[in-house]
mmCIF file of C-alpha atoms in Angstrom:
data_model
loop_
_atom_site.group_PDB
_atom_site.id
_atom_site.type_symbol
_atom_site.label_atom_id
_atom_site.label_comp_id
_atom_site.label_asym_id
_atom_site.label_seq_id
_atom_site.Cartn_x
_atom_site.Cartn_y
_atom_site.Cartn_z
ATOM 1 C CA GLY A 151 0.000 0.000 0.000
ATOM 2 C CA GLY A 152 1.122 3.571 -0.550
ATOM 3 C CA GLY A 153 -0.295 5.322 2.507
ATOM 4 C CA GLY A 154 -1.707 4.494 5.877
ATOM 5 C CA GLY A 155 -2.144 5.758 9.376
ATOM 6 C CA GLY A 156 0.480 6.092 12.044
ATOM 7 C CA GLY A 157 0.872 4.452 15.425
ATOM 8 C CA GLY A 158 -1.263 4.759 18.507
ATOM 9 C CA ASP A 159 -1.892 8.136 20.134
ATOM 10 C CA GLU A 160 0.120 7.258 23.243
ATOM 11 C CA MET A 161 3.262 7.075 21.084
ATOM 12 C CA MET A 162 2.708 10.261 19.143
ATOM 13 C CA GLY A 163 3.965 12.837 21.564
ATOM 14 C CA PRO A 164 2.804 16.450 21.728
ATOM 15 C CA ARG A 165 0.987 18.339 19.008
ATOM 16 C CA ARG A 166 0.102 22.015 18.783
ATOM 17 C CA SER A 167 -2.858 22.764 21.057
ATOM 18 C CA THR A 168 -3.568 26.328 19.937
ATOM 19 C CA ARG A 169 -5.276 25.765 16.546
ATOM 20 C CA ARG A 170 -8.915 26.810 16.658
ATOM 21 C CA ALA A 171 -11.539 25.471 14.234
ATOM 22 C CA GLY A 172 -11.164 27.037 10.791
ATOM 23 C CA GLN A 173 -7.565 28.150 11.275
ATOM 24 C CA THR A 174 -4.761 27.140 8.936
ATOM 25 C CA MET A 175 -3.646 23.569 9.588
ATOM 26 C CA VAL A 176 0.107 23.096 10.129
ATOM 27 C CA VAL A 177 1.439 19.740 8.935
ATOM 28 C CA GLY A 178 5.009 18.645 9.705
ATOM 29 C CA LEU A 179 6.784 16.573 7.045
ATOM 30 C CA THR A 180 9.811 14.478 7.935
ATOM 31 C CA GLY A 181 11.646 11.266 7.093
ATOM 32 C CA SER A 182 15.099 9.747 7.294
ATOM 33 C CA ILE A 183 17.719 10.108 4.555
ATOM 34 C CA GLY A 184 16.812 8.436 1.244
ATOM 35 C CA MET A 185 13.143 7.946 2.122
ATOM 36 C CA GLY A 186 11.827 10.193 -0.671
ATOM 37 C CA LYS A 187 10.902 13.290 1.334
ATOM 38 C CA SER A 188 12.070 15.727 -1.363
ATOM 39 C CA THR A 189 9.873 13.960 -3.938
ATOM 40 C CA VAL A 190 6.867 14.276 -1.609
ATOM 41 C CA SER A 191 7.730 17.980 -1.032
ATOM 42 C CA GLN A 192 7.773 18.536 -4.773
ATOM 43 C CA TRP A 193 4.337 16.907 -5.160
ATOM 44 C CA LEU A 194 2.916 19.016 -2.318
ATOM 45 C CA ARG A 195 4.100 22.154 -4.121
ATOM 46 C CA GLU A 196 2.490 20.874 -7.339
ATOM 47 C CA PHE A 197 -0.800 20.512 -5.435
ATOM 48 C CA GLY A 198 -0.500 24.184 -4.427
ATOM 49 C CA VAL A 199 0.389 23.668 -0.766
ATOM 50 C CA PRO A 200 2.648 26.388 0.714
ATOM 51 C CA LEU A 201 5.749 24.585 1.986
ATOM 52 C CA ASP A 202 8.483 25.886 4.275
ATOM 53 C CA ASP A 203 11.776 24.058 3.781
ATOM 54 C CA ALA A 204 14.033 24.157 6.876
ATOM 55 C CA ASP A 205 17.190 23.348 4.859
ATOM 56 C CA ALA A 206 16.411 26.129 2.356
ATOM 57 C CA ALA A 207 15.826 28.552 5.253
ATOM 58 C CA VAL A 208 19.292 27.763 6.668
ATOM 59 C CA HIS A 209 20.787 28.098 3.179
ATOM 60 C CA LYS A 210 19.285 31.603 2.918
ATOM 61 C CA LEU A 211 20.562 32.577 6.394
ATOM 62 C CA TYR A 212 24.106 31.534 5.351
ATOM 63 C CA GLY A 213 23.879 33.176 1.917
ATOM 64 C CA PRO A 214 25.131 36.651 0.928
ATOM 65 C CA GLY A 215 23.358 39.229 3.110
ATOM 66 C CA GLY A 216 21.753 36.434 5.186
ATOM 67 C CA ALA A 217 20.805 37.188 8.790
ATOM 68 C CA ALA A 218 23.307 34.637 10.163
ATOM 69 C CA VAL A 219 26.401 35.873 8.298
ATOM 70 C CA GLU A 220 27.460 38.693 10.610
ATOM 71 C CA PRO A 221 26.789 36.856 13.925
ATOM 72 C CA ILE A 222 28.745 33.805 12.658
ATOM 73 C CA ARG A 223 31.626 36.038 11.544
ATOM 74 C CA GLN A 224 31.664 37.565 15.049
ATOM 75 C CA LEU A 225 31.799 34.076 16.578
ATOM 76 C CA PHE A 226 34.513 32.512 14.397
ATOM 77 C CA GLY A 227 36.224 35.348 12.550
ATOM 78 C CA GLU A 228 36.829 36.299 8.887
ATOM 79 C CA ALA A 229 37.998 32.775 7.990
ATOM 80 C CA VAL A 230 34.402 31.568 7.703
ATOM 81 C CA LEU A 231 33.490 34.048 4.940
ATOM 82 C CA ALA A 232 33.445 33.062 1.268
ATOM 83 C CA GLU A 233 34.373 35.551 -1.479
ATOM 84 C CA ASP A 234 30.728 36.417 -2.201
ATOM 85 C CA GLY A 235 30.112 37.395 1.439
ATOM 86 C CA SER A 236 28.270 34.195 2.329
ATOM 87 C CA ILE A 237 29.327 31.692 4.984
ATOM 88 C CA SER A 238 31.674 29.068 3.557
ATOM 89 C CA ARG A 239 30.381 25.671 4.736
ATOM 90 C CA PRO A 240 33.796 23.938 4.405
ATOM 91 C CA ALA A 241 35.483 26.753 6.393
ATOM 92 C CA LEU A 242 32.746 26.731 9.049
ATOM 93 C CA SER A 243 32.930 22.943 9.412
ATOM 94 C CA LYS A 244 36.553 23.274 10.629
ATOM 95 C CA PHE A 245 35.200 25.142 13.653
ATOM 96 C CA VAL A 246 32.130 23.032 14.436
ATOM 97 C CA VAL A 247 32.712 19.421 13.321
ATOM 98 C CA GLY A 248 34.118 16.729 15.626
ATOM 99 C CA PRO A 249 34.078 16.086 19.400
ATOM 100 C CA ALA A 250 36.703 18.778 20.100
ATOM 101 C CA ASN A 251 34.367 21.424 18.627
ATOM 102 C CA SER A 252 31.164 20.455 20.441
ATOM 103 C CA ALA A 253 31.093 23.729 22.428
ATOM 104 C CA ASN A 254 31.397 25.698 19.166
ATOM 105 C CA LEU A 255 28.616 23.653 17.590
ATOM 106 C CA LYS A 256 26.355 24.469 20.557
ATOM 107 C CA LYS A 257 27.121 28.195 20.075
ATOM 108 C CA LEU A 258 26.284 27.939 16.360
ATOM 109 C CA GLU A 259 23.018 26.095 17.053
ATOM 110 C CA ALA A 260 22.044 28.644 19.718
ATOM 111 C CA LEU A 261 22.437 31.299 17.030
ATOM 112 C CA ILE A 262 20.793 29.509 14.076
ATOM 113 C CA HIS A 263 17.801 27.783 15.713
ATOM 114 C CA PRO A 264 16.012 31.001 16.827
ATOM 115 C CA LEU A 265 16.517 32.502 13.335
ATOM 116 C CA VAL A 266 15.060 29.399 11.634
ATOM 117 C CA ALA A 267 12.199 29.313 14.182
ATOM 118 C CA ALA A 268 11.380 32.989 13.490
ATOM 119 C CA ASP A 269 11.400 32.297 9.751
ATOM 120 C CA ARG A 270 9.058 29.317 10.238
ATOM 121 C CA SER A 271 6.640 31.218 12.436
ATOM 122 C CA ASP A 272 6.604 34.141 9.963
ATOM 123 C CA PHE A 273 5.775 31.681 7.155
ATOM 124 C CA VAL A 274 2.801 30.226 9.103
ATOM 125 C CA LEU A 275 1.516 33.718 10.001
ATOM 126 C CA ARG A 276 1.694 34.899 6.357
ATOM 127 C CA ALA A 277 -0.146 31.786 5.141
ATOM 128 C CA SER A 278 -2.823 32.187 7.851
ATOM 129 C CA ALA A 279 -3.300 35.848 6.949
ATOM 130 C CA GLY A 280 -3.783 34.763 3.326
ATOM 131 C CA GLY A 281 -6.494 32.295 4.371
ATOM 132 C CA GLU A 282 -4.544 29.157 3.365
ATOM 133 C CA PRO A 283 -6.293 26.025 4.683
ATOM 134 C CA LEU A 284 -3.074 24.020 4.937
ATOM 135 C CA VAL A 285 0.695 24.595 5.157
ATOM 136 C CA VAL A 286 3.554 22.107 5.375
ATOM 137 C CA LEU A 287 6.774 22.462 7.377
ATOM 138 C CA ASP A 288 9.462 20.290 5.775
ATOM 139 C CA ILE A 289 11.834 19.578 8.693
ATOM 140 C CA PRO A 290 14.391 16.737 8.370
ATOM 141 C CA LEU A 291 15.092 16.610 12.138
ATOM 142 C CA LEU A 292 11.504 17.270 13.258
ATOM 143 C CA PHE A 293 11.405 14.623 16.022
ATOM 144 C CA GLU A 294 15.073 15.059 16.940
ATOM 145 C CA LYS A 295 14.391 18.744 17.697
ATOM 146 C CA GLY A 296 10.979 18.169 19.336
ATOM 147 C CA LEU A 297 9.237 20.301 16.688
ATOM 148 C CA GLU A 298 6.152 18.058 16.428
ATOM 149 C CA ALA A 299 4.763 20.315 19.188
ATOM 150 C CA GLU A 300 4.496 23.102 16.557
ATOM 151 C CA CYS A 301 2.391 20.926 14.214
ATOM 152 C CA ASP A 302 -1.250 19.864 14.117
ATOM 153 C CA ALA A 303 -0.315 16.612 12.354
ATOM 154 C CA VAL A 304 2.932 14.904 11.337
ATOM 155 C CA VAL A 305 3.528 13.000 8.087
ATOM 156 C CA VAL A 306 6.484 10.611 7.958
ATOM 157 C CA VAL A 307 7.896 9.559 4.579
ATOM 158 C CA SER A 308 9.195 5.987 4.717
ATOM 159 C CA ALA A 309 10.395 3.118 2.519
ATOM 160 C CA PRO A 310 11.753 -0.401 3.108
ATOM 161 C CA PHE A 311 15.350 -0.375 4.440
ATOM 162 C CA GLU A 312 16.869 -2.055 1.355
ATOM 163 C CA GLU A 313 15.233 0.551 -0.881
ATOM 164 C CA GLN A 314 16.540 3.360 1.348
ATOM 165 C CA ARG A 315 20.051 1.897 1.359
ATOM 166 C CA LYS A 316 20.076 1.498 -2.424
ATOM 167 C CA ARG A 317 18.939 5.127 -2.965
ATOM 168 C CA VAL A 318 21.462 6.617 -0.540
ATOM 169 C CA LEU A 319 24.462 4.588 -1.744
ATOM 170 C CA ALA A 320 23.701 5.692 -5.325
ATOM 171 C CA ARG A 321 24.388 9.315 -4.293
ATOM 172 C CA PRO A 322 27.743 10.827 -5.347
ATOM 173 C CA GLY A 323 30.415 10.612 -2.636
ATOM 174 C CA MET A 324 28.323 8.365 -0.384
ATOM 175 C CA SER A 325 29.787 5.306 1.356
ATOM 176 C CA GLU A 326 28.449 2.618 3.726
ATOM 177 C CA ALA A 327 30.334 4.289 6.575
ATOM 178 C CA LYS A 328 28.820 7.725 5.837
ATOM 179 C CA PHE A 329 25.355 6.200 5.517
ATOM 180 C CA GLU A 330 25.740 4.437 8.901
ATOM 181 C CA ALA A 331 27.006 7.667 10.508
ATOM 182 C CA ILE A 332 24.003 9.640 9.214
ATOM 183 C CA LEU A 333 21.559 6.949 10.368
ATOM 184 C CA SER A 334 23.097 6.928 13.845
ATOM 185 C CA LYS A 335 22.202 10.642 14.263
ATOM 186 C CA GLN A 336 18.569 10.211 13.164
ATOM 187 C CA VAL A 337 15.604 8.850 15.093
ATOM 188 C CA PRO A 338 15.105 5.303 13.674
ATOM 189 C CA ASP A 339 12.496 4.966 10.918
ATOM 190 C CA ALA A 340 10.318 2.543 12.944
ATOM 191 C CA LYS A 341 10.162 5.030 15.817
ATOM 192 C CA LYS A 342 9.327 7.897 13.428
ATOM 193 C CA ARG A 343 6.496 5.832 11.943
ATOM 194 C CA SER A 344 5.115 5.089 15.414
ATOM 195 C CA LYS A 345 5.063 8.836 16.190
ATOM 196 C CA ALA A 346 3.362 9.818 12.904
ATOM 197 C CA ASP A 347 -0.247 10.744 12.218
ATOM 198 C CA HIS A 348 0.237 9.593 8.613
ATOM 199 C CA VAL A 349 2.909 7.408 6.979
ATOM 200 C CA LEU A 350 3.638 7.745 3.246
ATOM 201 C CA ASP A 351 5.333 4.673 1.786
ATOM 202 C CA THR A 352 7.572 5.665 -1.137
ATOM 203 C CA GLY A 353 8.536 2.009 -1.651
ATOM 204 C CA ALA A 354 5.283 1.727 -3.649
ATOM 205 C CA ALA A 355 4.963 2.782 -7.303
ATOM 206 C CA PRO A 356 5.375 6.598 -7.556
ATOM 207 C CA GLU A 357 1.845 7.133 -8.934
ATOM 208 C CA VAL A 358 0.412 5.247 -5.933
ATOM 209 C CA THR A 359 2.336 7.370 -3.422
ATOM 210 C CA ARG A 360 1.483 10.565 -5.348
ATOM 211 C CA ALA A 361 -2.224 9.671 -5.202
ATOM 212 C CA CYS A 362 -1.897 9.157 -1.411
ATOM 213 C CA VAL A 363 -0.275 12.594 -1.050
ATOM 214 C CA GLN A 364 -3.080 14.156 -3.090
ATOM 215 C CA GLU A 365 -5.765 12.410 -1.013
ATOM 216 C CA LEU A 366 -4.091 13.582 2.206
ATOM 217 C CA VAL A 367 -4.007 17.200 0.955
ATOM 218 C CA GLU A 368 -7.627 17.070 -0.173
ATOM 219 C CA SER A 369 -8.867 15.534 3.080
ATOM 220 C CA CYS A 370 -7.097 18.279 5.112
ATOM 221 C CA ARG A 371 -8.600 20.945 2.847
ATOM 222 C CA ARG A 372 -12.074 19.397 3.150
ATOM 223 C CA ARG A 373 -11.758 19.358 6.931
ATOM 224 C CA ILE A 374 -10.788 23.045 7.140
ATOM 225 C CA ALA A 375 -13.482 24.026 4.587
ATOM 226 C CA ALA A 376 -16.111 22.218 6.701
ATOM 227 C CA GLU A 377 -14.908 23.976 9.877
ATOM 228 C CA ARG A 378 -15.050 27.355 8.130
ATOM 229 C CA ALA A 379 -18.539 26.673 6.721
ATOM 230 C CA GLN A 380 -19.750 25.755 10.212
ATOM 231 C CA GLN A 381 -18.270 28.981 11.594
ATOM 232 C CA ARG A 382 -20.073 31.032 8.918
ATOM 233 C CA ASP A 383 -23.362 29.283 9.799
ATOM 234 C CA GLU A 384 -22.854 30.042 13.488
ATOM 235 C CA GLN A 385 -22.092 33.684 12.687
ATOM 236 C CA ARG A 386 -25.304 33.900 10.618
ATOM 237 C CA ARG A 387 -27.323 32.307 13.415
ATOM 238 C CA LEU A 388 -25.870 34.703 15.991
ATOM 239 C CA THR A 389 -26.586 37.646 13.702
ATOM 240 C CA ALA A 390 -30.165 36.444 13.195
ATOM 241 C CA ILE A 391 -30.640 36.039 16.962
ATOM 242 C CA GLY A 392 -29.207 39.534 17.460
ATOM 243 C CA LEU A 393 -31.554 41.001 14.871
ATOM 244 C CA GLY A 394 -34.463 39.123 16.446
ATOM 245 C CA VAL A 395 -33.639 40.628 19.826
ATOM 246 C CA VAL A 396 -33.416 44.120 18.289
ATOM 247 C CA ALA A 397 -36.759 43.645 16.484
ATOM 248 C CA ALA A 398 -38.407 42.469 19.708
#
């Protein structure tokens, strides 16, 4: 099958408790390396869903004129700057990669996480103001960072392990050792699936998975549309009662 529900509620962990009926629904999208999350993101965009990409947000922060450039330069000095005024990833990695640099990495994260969080919250506010029924937050380390608490529902993209392994090892410059190292830093796939509201299986034929993504989007939109219709009815009833009272 291409789709399916997630695990039991007791496993899911926290979700956002502040969404009122009719408000924009915030869906978190995550999945381990090689599970097909970027394909699902692409489909969501094709279905017209506003999508906030955490990796792209960081990329922008590090880019020329990005909000993180100056604070990072103040932390680690001119050596981290590339010629175009952006942060050079290879140069930065010398300061933050490896056990000896764990204090530096903590400093960098303390700087970057609030900027990414502000960007994310701004994205949700803009979409809500525009009346969007549904937005997606594409966050690779959603569970690792405890960000499911900012979502109304979480979708996990998954595939059988052999399929995942095959996809990842086909990437340029990837080795078994690198793949193992990446996996060791991520919440295991089985645990992610148990914490999900919806699981999308990209091990199925692409058209099957794509149809599941479309159905998920449409069911969320139907739910929000129904909530909004009910709110309009209630408003009309209240107005009618008010007018009745005035007439009396």
